[in-house]
CSV table of C-alpha atoms in Angstrom, one decimal:
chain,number,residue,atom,x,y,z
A,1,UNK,CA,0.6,-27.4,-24.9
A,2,UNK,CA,0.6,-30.8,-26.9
A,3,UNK,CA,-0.9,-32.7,-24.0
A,4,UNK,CA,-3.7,-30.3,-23.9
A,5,UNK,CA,-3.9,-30.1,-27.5
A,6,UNK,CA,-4.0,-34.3,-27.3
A,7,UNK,CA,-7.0,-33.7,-24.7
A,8,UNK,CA,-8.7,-31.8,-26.8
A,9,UNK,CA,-8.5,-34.2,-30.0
A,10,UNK,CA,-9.6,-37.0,-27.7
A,11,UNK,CA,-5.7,-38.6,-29.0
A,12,UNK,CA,-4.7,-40.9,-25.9
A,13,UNK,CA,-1.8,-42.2,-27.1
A,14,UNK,CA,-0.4,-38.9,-27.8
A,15,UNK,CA,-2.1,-37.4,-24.4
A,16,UNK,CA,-0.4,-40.3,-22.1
A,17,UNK,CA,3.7,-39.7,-24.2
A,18,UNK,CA,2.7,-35.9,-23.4
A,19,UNK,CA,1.7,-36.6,-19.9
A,20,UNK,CA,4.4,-39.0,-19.6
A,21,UNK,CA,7.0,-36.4,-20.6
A,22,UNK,CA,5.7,-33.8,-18.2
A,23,UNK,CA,7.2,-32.7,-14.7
A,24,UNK,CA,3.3,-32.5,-12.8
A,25,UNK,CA,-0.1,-32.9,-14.4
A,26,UNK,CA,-2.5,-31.3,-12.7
A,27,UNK,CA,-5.3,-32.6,-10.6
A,28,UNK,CA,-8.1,-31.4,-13.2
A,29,UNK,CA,-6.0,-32.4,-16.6
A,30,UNK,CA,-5.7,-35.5,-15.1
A,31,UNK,CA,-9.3,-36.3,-14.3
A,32,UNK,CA,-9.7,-34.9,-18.2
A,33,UNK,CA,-7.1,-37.9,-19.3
A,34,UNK,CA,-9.0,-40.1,-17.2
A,35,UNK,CA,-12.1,-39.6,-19.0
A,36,UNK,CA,-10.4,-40.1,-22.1
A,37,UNK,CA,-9.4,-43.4,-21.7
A,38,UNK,CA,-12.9,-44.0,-20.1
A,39,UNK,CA,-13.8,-43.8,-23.7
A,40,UNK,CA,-10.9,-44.4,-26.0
A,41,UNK,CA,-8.5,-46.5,-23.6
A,42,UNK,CA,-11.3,-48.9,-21.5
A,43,UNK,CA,-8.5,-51.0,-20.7
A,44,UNK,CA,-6.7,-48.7,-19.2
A,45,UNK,CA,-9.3,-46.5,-17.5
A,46,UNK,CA,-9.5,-48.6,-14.0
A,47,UNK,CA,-6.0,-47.8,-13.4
A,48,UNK,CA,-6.4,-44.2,-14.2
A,49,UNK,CA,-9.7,-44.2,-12.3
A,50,UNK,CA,-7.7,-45.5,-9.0
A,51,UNK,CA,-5.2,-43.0,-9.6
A,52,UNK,CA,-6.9,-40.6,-9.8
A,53,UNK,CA,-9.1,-41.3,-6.9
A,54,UNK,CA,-5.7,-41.6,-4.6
A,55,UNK,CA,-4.7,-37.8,-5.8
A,56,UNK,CA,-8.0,-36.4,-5.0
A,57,UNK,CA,-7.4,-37.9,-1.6
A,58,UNK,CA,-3.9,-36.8,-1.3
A,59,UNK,CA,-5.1,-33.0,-2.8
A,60,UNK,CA,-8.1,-32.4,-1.1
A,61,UNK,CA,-8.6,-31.4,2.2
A,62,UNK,CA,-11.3,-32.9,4.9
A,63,UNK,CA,-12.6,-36.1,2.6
A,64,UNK,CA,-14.9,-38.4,4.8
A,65,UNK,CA,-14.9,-41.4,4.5
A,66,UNK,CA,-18.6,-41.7,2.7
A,67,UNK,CA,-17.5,-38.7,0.4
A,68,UNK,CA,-14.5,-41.4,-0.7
A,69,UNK,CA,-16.6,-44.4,-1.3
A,70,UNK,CA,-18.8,-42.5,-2.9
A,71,UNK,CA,-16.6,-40.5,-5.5
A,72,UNK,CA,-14.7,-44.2,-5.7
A,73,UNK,CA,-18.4,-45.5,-6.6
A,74,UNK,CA,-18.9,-42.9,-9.3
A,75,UNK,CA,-15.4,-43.3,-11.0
A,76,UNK,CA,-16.1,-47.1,-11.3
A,77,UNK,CA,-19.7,-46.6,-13.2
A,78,UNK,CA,-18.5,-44.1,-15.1
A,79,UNK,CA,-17.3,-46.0,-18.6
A,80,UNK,CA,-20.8,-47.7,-18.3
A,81,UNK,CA,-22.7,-44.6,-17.8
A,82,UNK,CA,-22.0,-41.3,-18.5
A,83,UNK,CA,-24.3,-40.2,-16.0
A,84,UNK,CA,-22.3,-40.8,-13.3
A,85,UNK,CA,-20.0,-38.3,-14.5
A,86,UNK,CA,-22.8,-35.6,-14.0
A,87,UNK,CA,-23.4,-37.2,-9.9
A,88,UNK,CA,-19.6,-36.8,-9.8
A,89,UNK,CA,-19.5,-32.7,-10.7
A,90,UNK,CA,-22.5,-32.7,-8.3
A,91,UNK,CA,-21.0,-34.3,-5.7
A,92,UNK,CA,-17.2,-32.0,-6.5
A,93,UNK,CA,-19.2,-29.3,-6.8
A,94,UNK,CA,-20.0,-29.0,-2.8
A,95,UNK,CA,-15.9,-28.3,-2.9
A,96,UNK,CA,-14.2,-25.1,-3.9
A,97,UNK,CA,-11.1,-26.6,-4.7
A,98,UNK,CA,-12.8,-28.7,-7.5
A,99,UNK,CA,-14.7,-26.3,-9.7
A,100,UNK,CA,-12.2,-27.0,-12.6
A,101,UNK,CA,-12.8,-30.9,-12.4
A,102,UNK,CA,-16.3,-30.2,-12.4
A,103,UNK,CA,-16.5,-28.3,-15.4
A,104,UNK,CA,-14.1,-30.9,-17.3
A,105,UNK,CA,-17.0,-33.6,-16.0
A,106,UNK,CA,-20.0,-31.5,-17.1
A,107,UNK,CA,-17.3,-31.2,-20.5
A,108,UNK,CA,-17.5,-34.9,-21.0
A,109,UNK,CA,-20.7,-36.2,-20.0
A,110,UNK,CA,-23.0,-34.6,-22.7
A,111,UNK,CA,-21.2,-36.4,-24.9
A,112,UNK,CA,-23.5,-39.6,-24.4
């Protein structure tokens, strides 16, 4: 509860000592964090970002190799241009197993 309540009021220091203090964050709450330090936390977003992109290897079944580069491609243009968010739902939305990390994408990116 208080690390989404954190999420929600876009507090990263209180969202990573939640996270931190937590057993297993999810797949799609931690694509949500991500985001938030893509905006509150740049300096620590490329290390999220990477992270991130190694679980979504790790959790998702069949990624090819040019599905890889290119969600890698997206994560990395993403704290210059919220846009890429939106390619990055499109591109998650071709798998079933993502629909919650698209919706937390489509969540974030209007927010330009």
């Amino acid at each position: 509860m208080r690390f989404r309540r954190a999420l929600g009021r876009g507090n990263v220091t209180e969202a990573l000592s939640a996270a931190s203090e937590l057993q297993f964050v999810g797949l799609v709450e931690a694509l949500e964090l991500t985001l938030l330090l893509a905006d509150k936390g740049p300096e620590k977003y490329d290390r999220a970002a990477a992270r991130w992109h190694v679980r979504f290897l790790q959790e998702v079944p069949n990624v090819d190799l040019r599905e890889d580069q290119a969600v890698l491609a997206l994560l990395a243009a993403i704290p210059a241009n919220r846009l890429a968010a939106a390619g990055l739902a499109e591109l998650l939305s071709r798998r079933r197993s993502c629909e919650r990390a698209c919706e937390a994408l489509v969540r974030w990116a209007p927010a330009a």
